[in-house]
Each structure stands twice: as C-alpha cells, then as structure tokens.
XYZ file of N, CA, C and O in Angstrom:
620
model
N 54.568 -52.845 -0.052
C 55.322 -51.802 -0.708
C 55.599 -52.241 -2.134
O 55.993 -53.370 -2.391
N 55.407 -51.337 -3.071
C 55.595 -51.686 -4.473
C 57.078 -51.758 -4.830
O 57.940 -51.249 -4.117
N 57.357 -52.396 -5.948
C 58.740 -52.531 -6.413
C 59.327 -51.175 -6.765
O 60.511 -50.923 -6.550
N 58.481 -50.275 -7.277
C 58.960 -48.929 -7.620
C 59.372 -48.181 -6.357
O 60.421 -47.541 -6.310
N 58.563 -48.292 -5.312
C 58.892 -47.615 -4.057
C 60.164 -48.187 -3.449
O 60.991 -47.444 -2.926
N 60.340 -49.528 -3.521
C 61.567 -50.135 -3.014
C 62.781 -49.634 -3.784
O 63.819 -49.348 -3.202
N 62.630 -49.493 -5.105
C 63.743 -49.006 -5.917
C 64.073 -47.558 -5.564
O 65.241 -47.170 -5.496
N 63.042 -46.756 -5.316
C 63.279 -45.365 -4.921
C 63.969 -45.293 -3.565
O 64.883 -44.494 -3.364
N 63.550 -46.145 -2.630
C 64.188 -46.171 -1.322
C 65.654 -46.573 -1.431
O 66.517 -46.008 -0.774
N 65.926 -47.543 -2.276
C 67.314 -47.981 -2.462
C 68.135 -46.880 -3.105
O 69.267 -46.617 -2.707
N 67.573 -46.191 -4.114
C 68.338 -45.140 -4.780
C 68.565 -43.952 -3.849
O 69.615 -43.317 -3.892
N 67.603 -43.654 -2.977
C 67.810 -42.579 -2.010
C 68.873 -42.969 -0.987
O 69.688 -42.152 -0.591
N 68.860 -44.223 -0.567
C 69.859 -44.679 0.398
C 71.252 -44.707 -0.218
O 72.249 -44.527 0.467
N 71.340 -44.924 -1.536
C 72.638 -44.989 -2.205
C 73.263 -43.611 -2.353
O 74.458 -43.487 -2.533
N 72.482 -42.575 -2.288
C 73.032 -41.225 -2.416
C 72.499 -40.539 -3.650
O 71.460 -40.875 -4.184
N 73.247 -39.574 -4.119
C 72.811 -38.785 -5.263
C 72.961 -39.581 -6.545
O 73.692 -40.554 -6.623
N 72.303 -39.107 -7.583
C 72.354 -39.803 -8.861
C 73.652 -39.547 -9.605
O 73.905 -40.160 -10.620
N 74.496 -38.642 -9.115
C 75.760 -38.356 -9.794
C 76.820 -39.415 -9.505
O 77.861 -39.425 -10.138
N 76.546 -40.320 -8.545
C 77.494 -41.378 -8.247
C 77.490 -42.398 -9.375
O 76.471 -42.679 -9.984
N 78.634 -42.976 -9.666
C 78.733 -43.999 -10.693
C 78.327 -45.330 -10.076
O 78.934 -45.779 -9.102
N 77.282 -45.988 -10.613
C 76.850 -47.261 -10.040
C 77.864 -48.365 -10.338
O 78.617 -48.294 -11.297
N 77.850 -49.375 -9.485
C 78.730 -50.523 -9.708
C 78.273 -51.258 -10.959
O 77.091 -51.404 -11.213
N 79.228 -51.691 -11.740
C 78.905 -52.411 -12.971
C 78.300 -53.764 -12.625
O 78.948 -54.577 -11.958
N 77.077 -54.042 -13.060
C 76.440 -55.312 -12.699
C 77.161 -56.522 -13.286
O 77.188 -57.578 -12.669
N 77.772 -56.361 -14.467
C 78.463 -57.510 -15.056
C 79.684 -57.918 -14.231
O 80.006 -59.098 -14.117
N 80.345 -56.962 -13.619
C 81.476 -57.280 -12.740
C 80.999 -57.992 -11.480
O 81.651 -58.922 -10.997
N 79.882 -57.544 -10.941
C 79.340 -58.181 -9.738
C 78.941 -59.626 -10.027
O 79.185 -60.525 -9.220
N 78.348 -59.864 -11.186
C 77.935 -61.220 -11.550
C 79.173 -62.100 -11.765
O 79.212 -63.245 -11.303
N 80.191 -61.573 -12.456
C 81.411 -62.355 -12.687
C 82.119 -62.670 -11.368
O 82.618 -63.788 -11.173
N 82.154 -61.711 -10.449
C 82.780 -61.953 -9.143
C 81.991 -62.993 -8.356
O 82.576 -63.847 -7.671
N 80.674 -62.946 -8.458
C 79.849 -63.938 -7.766
C 80.051 -65.326 -8.368
O 80.091 -66.322 -7.648
N 80.220 -65.394 -9.680
C 80.502 -66.680 -10.322
C 81.841 -67.233 -9.856
O 81.963 -68.439 -9.619
N 82.834 -66.370 -9.719
C 84.142 -66.823 -9.237
C 84.020 -67.365 -7.818
O 84.627 -68.388 -7.479
N 83.217 -66.699 -7.006
C 83.015 -67.163 -5.632
C 82.297 -68.513 -5.612
O 82.650 -69.415 -4.858
N 81.324 -68.688 -6.459
C 80.560 -69.936 -6.495
C 81.312 -71.071 -7.190
O 80.904 -72.230 -7.107
N 82.388 -70.765 -7.876
C 83.145 -71.809 -8.573
C 83.766 -72.805 -7.605
O 84.113 -73.921 -8.013
N 83.880 -72.444 -6.333
C 84.407 -73.373 -5.338
C 83.505 -74.602 -5.235
O 83.990 -75.713 -4.984
N 82.198 -74.414 -5.451
C 81.263 -75.546 -5.425
C 81.643 -76.608 -6.448
O 81.442 -77.798 -6.227
N 82.200 -76.166 -7.578
C 82.569 -77.090 -8.641
C 84.025 -77.523 -8.520
O 84.378 -78.627 -8.937
N 84.858 -76.663 -7.989
C 86.299 -76.932 -7.963
C 86.643 -78.152 -7.116
O 87.407 -79.016 -7.548
N 86.098 -78.218 -5.931
C 86.480 -79.294 -5.006
C 86.130 -80.670 -5.563
O 87.007 -81.540 -5.669
N 84.878 -80.939 -5.965
C 84.591 -82.280 -6.481
C 85.337 -82.605 -7.774
O 85.759 -83.742 -7.984
N 85.516 -81.611 -8.642
C 86.222 -81.875 -9.890
C 87.700 -82.166 -9.645
O 88.276 -83.064 -10.271
N 88.322 -81.419 -8.742
C 89.729 -81.681 -8.426
C 89.908 -83.045 -7.775
O 90.855 -83.779 -8.087
N 88.995 -83.409 -6.887
C 89.063 -84.731 -6.262
C 88.855 -85.824 -7.310
O 89.575 -86.836 -7.331
N 87.899 -85.624 -8.205
C 87.671 -86.598 -9.277
C 88.870 -86.731 -10.195
O 89.238 -87.837 -10.608
N 89.498 -85.595 -10.517
C 90.702 -85.640 -11.335
C 91.826 -86.366 -10.639
O 92.577 -87.128 -11.264
N 91.959 -86.179 -9.331
C 93.014 -86.851 -8.568
C 92.746 -88.350 -8.479
O 93.672 -89.160 -8.625
N 91.496 -88.733 -8.246
C 91.178 -90.158 -8.123
C 91.315 -90.893 -9.451
O 91.760 -92.039 -9.491
N 90.931 -90.246 -10.536
C 90.942 -90.919 -11.833
C 92.273 -90.882 -12.560
O 92.648 -91.833 -13.242
N 93.012 -89.773 -12.426
C 94.210 -89.592 -13.236
C 95.424 -89.138 -12.440
O 96.459 -88.860 -13.019
N 95.310 -89.016 -11.143
C 96.445 -88.574 -10.325
C 96.757 -87.099 -10.552
O 95.876 -86.299 -10.840
N 98.044 -86.760 -10.424
C 98.434 -85.360 -10.566
C 98.131 -84.775 -11.946
O 97.734 -83.615 -12.042
N 98.308 -85.525 -13.033
C 97.918 -84.948 -14.326
C 96.438 -84.575 -14.379
O 96.068 -83.566 -14.985
N 95.593 -85.373 -13.743
C 94.168 -85.035 -13.696
C 93.904 -83.777 -12.900
O 93.101 -82.931 -13.290
N 94.603 -83.621 -11.770
C 94.434 -82.416 -10.945
C 94.896 -81.183 -11.712
O 94.219 -80.146 -11.709
N 96.045 -81.294 -12.373
C 96.554 -80.148 -13.144
C 95.638 -79.801 -14.308
O 95.400 -78.624 -14.597
N 95.100 -80.811 -14.969
C 94.195 -80.572 -16.099
C 92.892 -79.924 -15.635
O 92.391 -78.987 -16.271
N 92.352 -80.410 -14.526
C 91.132 -79.816 -13.969
C 91.415 -78.389 -13.505
O 90.613 -77.474 -13.738
N 92.547 -78.170 -12.865
C 92.904 -76.823 -12.426
C 93.033 -75.858 -13.589
O 92.590 -74.706 -13.508
N 93.628 -76.312 -14.691
C 93.721 -75.470 -15.885
C 92.340 -75.141 -16.424
O 92.052 -73.998 -16.800
N 91.456 -76.129 -16.462
C 90.091 -75.893 -16.943
C 89.363 -74.882 -16.062
O 88.702 -73.968 -16.567
N 89.500 -75.022 -14.753
C 88.837 -74.075 -13.842
C 89.385 -72.663 -14.030
O 88.623 -71.683 -14.036
N 90.692 -72.551 -14.194
C 91.291 -71.231 -14.414
C 90.798 -70.626 -15.722
O 90.476 -69.422 -15.783
N 90.711 -71.429 -16.770
C 90.213 -70.920 -18.049
C 88.759 -70.469 -17.959
O 88.373 -69.470 -18.571
N 87.950 -71.187 -17.203
C 86.549 -70.797 -17.042
C 86.454 -69.445 -16.341
O 85.712 -68.554 -16.774
N 87.219 -69.262 -15.275
C 87.160 -67.994 -14.549
C 87.699 -66.840 -15.391
O 87.136 -65.738 -15.384
N 88.774 -67.078 -16.131
C 89.296 -66.046 -17.036
C 88.273 -65.747 -18.126
O 88.047 -64.582 -18.481
N 87.626 -66.780 -18.640
C 86.617 -66.619 -19.682
C 85.470 -65.727 -19.203
O 85.071 -64.785 -19.891
N 84.937 -66.012 -18.025
C 83.833 -65.201 -17.505
C 84.297 -63.788 -17.142
O 83.558 -62.819 -17.326
N 85.501 -63.643 -16.632
C 86.027 -62.312 -16.322
C 86.209 -61.464 -17.565
O 85.846 -60.283 -17.587
N 86.777 -62.061 -18.620
C 86.938 -61.324 -19.875
C 85.587 -61.002 -20.512
O 85.419 -59.934 -21.104
N 84.641 -61.924 -20.382
C 83.298 -61.654 -20.896
C 82.653 -60.464 -20.195
O 82.047 -59.604 -20.839
N 82.793 -60.406 -18.886
C 82.242 -59.278 -18.130
C 82.940 -57.977 -18.514
O 82.291 -56.937 -18.660
N 84.251 -58.023 -18.705
C 84.988 -56.820 -19.089
C 84.567 -56.339 -20.480
O 84.380 -55.139 -20.705
N 84.392 -57.267 -21.410
C 83.983 -56.889 -22.764
C 82.582 -56.294 -22.774
O 82.328 -55.284 -23.432
N 81.676 -56.903 -22.025
C 80.307 -56.382 -21.982
C 80.274 -55.024 -21.293
O 79.558 -54.112 -21.722
N 81.041 -54.861 -20.234
C 81.109 -53.560 -19.561
C 81.653 -52.478 -20.472
O 81.157 -51.348 -20.495
N 82.685 -52.807 -21.242
C 83.263 -51.843 -22.183
C 82.232 -51.479 -23.256
O 82.032 -50.312 -23.560
N 81.556 -52.494 -23.820
C 80.579 -52.228 -24.864
C 79.365 -51.472 -24.356
O 78.815 -50.617 -25.058
N 78.954 -51.739 -23.130
C 77.779 -51.067 -22.571
C 78.015 -49.573 -22.390
O 77.087 -48.776 -22.524
N 79.243 -49.186 -22.071
C 79.536 -47.757 -21.910
C 79.474 -47.014 -23.240
O 79.256 -45.807 -23.257
N 79.661 -47.726 -24.362
C 79.707 -47.077 -25.669
C 78.379 -47.050 -26.400
O 78.195 -46.257 -27.316
N 77.459 -47.932 -26.054
C 76.163 -47.935 -26.710
C 75.718 -49.336 -27.085
O 76.407 -50.328 -26.839
N 74.543 -49.406 -27.739
C 73.945 -50.702 -28.059
C 74.744 -51.457 -29.111
O 74.960 -52.668 -28.988
N 75.177 -50.779 -30.156
C 75.945 -51.440 -31.215
C 77.256 -52.012 -30.701
O 77.548 -53.194 -30.926
N 78.065 -51.188 -30.028
C 79.302 -51.746 -29.474
C 79.060 -52.839 -28.433
O 79.863 -53.762 -28.316
N 77.963 -52.748 -27.710
C 77.642 -53.807 -26.740
C 77.410 -55.135 -27.448
O 77.941 -56.162 -27.045
N 76.625 -55.102 -28.532
C 76.382 -56.341 -29.278
C 77.666 -56.856 -29.924
O 77.926 -58.066 -29.936
N 78.485 -55.956 -30.459
C 79.756 -56.368 -31.064
C 80.692 -56.953 -30.007
O 81.383 -57.944 -30.267
N 80.718 -56.353 -28.823
C 81.570 -56.862 -27.747
C 81.086 -58.226 -27.276
O 81.904 -59.104 -26.978
N 79.779 -58.427 -27.215
C 79.248 -59.719 -26.766
C 79.583 -60.812 -27.778
O 80.114 -61.862 -27.404
N 79.300 -60.584 -29.053
C 79.557 -61.608 -30.061
C 81.048 -61.754 -30.336
O 81.584 -62.860 -30.343
N 81.728 -60.641 -30.568
C 83.162 -60.687 -30.843
C 83.945 -61.212 -29.656
O 84.898 -61.984 -29.811
N 83.542 -60.806 -28.456
C 84.205 -61.292 -27.253
C 84.042 -62.786 -27.082
O 84.966 -63.477 -26.646
N 82.888 -63.310 -27.453
C 82.653 -64.753 -27.366
C 83.612 -65.503 -28.283
O 84.240 -66.482 -27.886
N 83.744 -65.026 -29.511
C 84.630 -65.678 -30.475
C 86.082 -65.584 -30.003
O 86.833 -66.567 -30.068
N 86.480 -64.422 -29.497
C 87.853 -64.245 -29.003
C 88.104 -65.165 -27.805
O 89.162 -65.798 -27.701
N 87.143 -65.265 -26.906
C 87.326 -66.116 -25.722
C 87.384 -67.598 -26.089
O 88.132 -68.367 -25.484
N 86.628 -68.022 -27.095
C 86.764 -69.397 -27.592
C 88.155 -69.611 -28.171
O 88.760 -70.673 -28.000
N 88.677 -68.609 -28.853
C 90.032 -68.686 -29.386
C 91.077 -68.786 -28.286
O 92.079 -69.501 -28.430
N 90.849 -68.086 -27.183
C 91.783 -68.148 -26.051
C 91.804 -69.555 -25.452
O 92.872 -70.092 -25.143
N 90.641 -70.162 -25.305
C 90.588 -71.530 -24.775
C 91.313 -72.480 -25.729
O 92.103 -73.325 -25.308
N 91.070 -72.332 -27.015
C 91.744 -73.176 -27.999
C 93.246 -72.953 -27.969
O 94.031 -73.913 -27.991
N 93.672 -71.698 -27.921
C 95.103 -71.379 -27.897
C 95.773 -71.874 -26.620
O 96.970 -72.152 -26.622
N 95.023 -71.996 -25.555
C 95.598 -72.509 -24.312
C 95.781 -74.018 -24.363
O 96.702 -74.552 -23.747
N 94.930 -74.711 -25.094
C 94.975 -76.170 -25.117
C 95.921 -76.708 -26.195
O 96.634 -77.685 -25.955
N 95.956 -76.109 -27.353
C 96.736 -76.666 -28.458
C 98.218 -76.881 -28.134
O 98.755 -77.944 -28.462
N 98.916 -75.946 -27.506
C 100.338 -76.195 -27.257
C 100.619 -77.254 -26.187
O 101.716 -77.806 -26.149
N 99.662 -77.545 -25.334
C 99.946 -78.461 -24.222
C 99.263 -79.813 -24.351
O 99.449 -80.675 -23.501
N 98.514 -80.024 -25.398
C 97.697 -81.240 -25.488
C 98.499 -82.526 -25.525
O 97.971 -83.586 -25.209
N 99.775 -82.470 -25.893
C 100.581 -83.694 -25.970
C 101.542 -83.847 -24.793
O 102.327 -84.770 -24.778
N 101.474 -82.952 -23.817
C 102.354 -83.084 -22.652
C 101.887 -84.223 -21.753
O 100.706 -84.575 -21.726
N 102.834 -84.770 -20.996
C 102.512 -85.892 -20.108
C 101.596 -85.494 -18.961
O 100.833 -86.310 -18.459
N 101.655 -84.245 -18.527
C 100.883 -83.820 -17.364
C 99.451 -83.430 -17.732
O 98.641 -83.148 -16.862
N 99.116 -83.396 -19.028
C 97.791 -82.956 -19.462
C 96.940 -84.157 -19.846
O 97.331 -84.999 -20.654
N 95.757 -84.245 -19.246
C 94.777 -85.289 -19.559
C 93.537 -84.623 -20.158
O 92.915 -83.760 -19.533
N 93.190 -85.011 -21.367
C 92.103 -84.351 -22.089
C 90.725 -84.602 -21.468
O 89.924 -83.674 -21.361
N 90.443 -85.813 -21.052
C 89.106 -86.136 -20.546
C 88.733 -85.340 -19.288
O 87.668 -84.691 -19.266
N 89.550 -85.324 -18.235
C 89.151 -84.517 -17.081
C 89.129 -83.023 -17.391
O 88.307 -82.284 -16.853
N 90.014 -82.590 -18.294
C 90.006 -81.182 -18.696
C 88.689 -80.831 -19.372
O 88.035 -79.852 -19.019
N 88.286 -81.627 -20.371
C 87.065 -81.324 -21.131
C 85.824 -81.408 -20.250
O 84.947 -80.535 -20.317
N 85.747 -82.445 -19.423
C 84.578 -82.586 -18.540
C 84.505 -81.404 -17.577
O 83.433 -80.832 -17.358
N 85.646 -81.015 -17.013
C 85.663 -79.887 -16.077
C 85.307 -78.583 -16.771
O 84.564 -77.764 -16.221
N 85.835 -78.383 -17.965
C 85.567 -77.151 -18.709
C 84.077 -77.019 -19.016
O 83.463 -75.978 -18.763
N 83.480 -78.090 -19.516
C 82.062 -78.051 -19.888
C 81.177 -77.993 -18.644
O 80.250 -77.170 -18.569
N 81.446 -78.836 -17.658
C 80.606 -78.873 -16.452
C 80.673 -77.558 -15.690
O 79.646 -77.074 -15.189
N 81.846 -76.955 -15.620
C 81.964 -75.698 -14.874
C 81.298 -74.555 -15.616
O 80.609 -73.734 -15.010
N 81.482 -74.467 -16.919
C 80.800 -73.417 -17.681
C 79.284 -73.522 -17.520
O 78.623 -72.547 -17.139
N 78.757 -74.688 -17.834
C 77.302 -74.850 -17.763
C 76.778 -74.777 -16.336
O 75.747 -74.151 -16.075
N 77.477 -75.417 -15.417
C 77.037 -75.412 -14.026
C 77.004 -74.013 -13.426
O 76.040 -73.638 -12.753
N 78.053 -73.230 -13.678
C 78.066 -71.868 -13.138
C 76.980 -71.007 -13.769
O 76.360 -70.186 -13.079
N 76.733 -71.180 -15.055
C 75.661 -70.411 -15.689
C 74.298 -70.783 -15.112
O 73.460 -69.910 -14.872
N 74.073 -72.064 -14.875
C 72.791 -72.506 -14.317
C 72.632 -72.028 -12.876
O 71.580 -71.495 -12.493
N 73.674 -72.183 -12.069
C 73.598 -71.749 -10.669
C 73.443 -70.234 -10.587
O 72.650 -69.709 -9.794
N 74.185 -69.514 -11.411
C 74.150 -68.049 -11.348
C 72.823 -67.489 -11.846
O 72.395 -66.421 -11.414
N 72.143 -68.213 -12.735
C 70.852 -67.741 -13.247
C 69.830 -67.573 -12.120
O 68.942 -66.727 -12.208
N 69.978 -68.332 -11.057
C 69.064 -68.211 -9.916
C 69.342 -66.968 -9.092
O 68.500 -66.550 -8.298
N 70.529 -66.377 -9.240
C 70.929 -65.258 -8.397
C 71.000 -63.933 -9.135
O 71.328 -62.921 -8.532
N 70.706 -63.934 -10.424
C 70.753 -62.711 -11.203
C 69.356 -62.097 -11.231
O 68.370 -62.782 -11.443
N 69.320 -60.803 -11.023
C 68.056 -60.090 -11.026
C 67.701 -59.693 -12.453
O 68.545 -59.236 -13.208
N 66.463 -59.854 -12.828
C 65.996 -59.429 -14.139
C 65.192 -58.143 -14.007
O 64.267 -57.889 -14.748
N 65.580 -57.311 -13.074
C 64.845 -56.088 -12.784
C 65.744 -54.883 -13.009
O 66.926 -54.899 -12.668
N 65.190 -53.845 -13.573
C 65.965 -52.617 -13.739
C 66.204 -51.922 -12.401
O 67.131 -51.134 -12.257
N 65.368 -52.235 -11.419
C 65.565 -51.648 -10.096
C 66.817 -52.200 -9.433
O 67.494 -51.503 -8.689
N 67.123 -53.446 -9.694
C 68.299 -54.101 -9.117
C 69.073 -54.795 -10.230
O 68.990 -56.009 -10.373
N 69.826 -54.062 -11.055
C 70.596 -54.736 -12.103
C 71.703 -55.579 -11.484
O 72.245 -55.257 -10.436
N 72.015 -56.667 -12.112
C 73.075 -57.541 -11.581
C 72.489 -58.613 -10.688
O 71.565 -59.331 -11.060
N 73.010 -58.697 -9.480
C 72.577 -59.729 -8.541
C 71.327 -59.302 -7.790
O 71.125 -58.120 -7.521
N 70.516 -60.279 -7.412
C 69.340 -59.996 -6.605
C 69.784 -59.498 -5.237
O 70.785 -59.980 -4.694
N 69.068 -58.550 -4.657
C 69.434 -58.111 -3.309
C 69.178 -59.217 -2.298
O 68.292 -60.052 -2.476
N 69.988 -59.221 -1.265
C 69.828 -60.204 -0.204
C 68.537 -59.928 0.557
O 68.174 -58.776 0.786
N 67.864 -60.988 0.969
C 66.636 -60.830 1.747
C 66.992 -60.519 3.184
O 67.830 -61.162 3.786
N 66.344 -59.519 3.716
C 66.586 -59.184 5.129
C 65.579 -59.918 5.992
O 64.462 -60.209 5.589
N 65.986 -60.220 7.204
C 65.120 -60.981 8.122
C 64.040 -60.125 8.686
O 64.070 -58.970 8.818
C-alpha cells in the first residue's frame, strides 16, 4: 500500500476535513516531556551523589527549565503557524531569544544561594536539551501525511 493511500485511509478514519487537527508541535513537546524521565532519574541521582541536596535542587531546576523551554517553544511555533509563514519565522527566532532570556533570568538571581550548584545545573541543562532533541528526532515524522510524531506500528 502506498504512503498516499495510507494517508487517505487515516484521514477518512479521522472523520471529515472540517475537524481541527491536533497541533503537531504540542504532541512533540508532550512526548519530549514524557521522555524527559529517561534523563531525570540519572541526573538527579548524579546530583545527589556529587553535591547532595543542592545538587538535586539544581538538577531539578534545570529539568524544569528545559520542559518550560520546550513547552513555550511549541506554543510560540503553534501561534506563529496559525498566522502564516512570516509570523512563524518571527515566533521561532524571537521565541528562541526570549526563551534564552528566561533561562538567564531564572539563574541570575539564584546563582549565589547556598542551595544552588552551577556545575550540576549546567550539565543537566545542556545534556537534557541536547539529549531530548536527539532522542525525539527519532520519533518525529518528516511526512506531511503524519505531521508531528510517527504513527505507532501495529502488529
């Protein structure tokens, strides 16, 4: 069966074309949040072993910032996509700069507190961002028939 026929079968099974499709960027961001558990457990354990509670709190803050970062990115891209190509590009670039500012604004006021450790925070922030992007790249569909995540294989 061709990919076009599979896409037609899926669209017929989904119903009429007047239905609003699920936003693929939201599905990808939700899947990234679900997969973040793969990174959370080892990083939190590493933070606890190396730095105690300050390490755990710093790693937890980094993980929360990563999930907020990807969620805001998905929201910005979804907003821009509804408006057109120009606003989509502006939302992607402008949203990136704003999200970098949010990470910076979250770290600057707390960097000198006793409970904050910079090394586990930075390692967790970088490893989780890159790791989730690499892992998620295997699960994202590059097909117009299935925007967003690849469909699950049936047995």
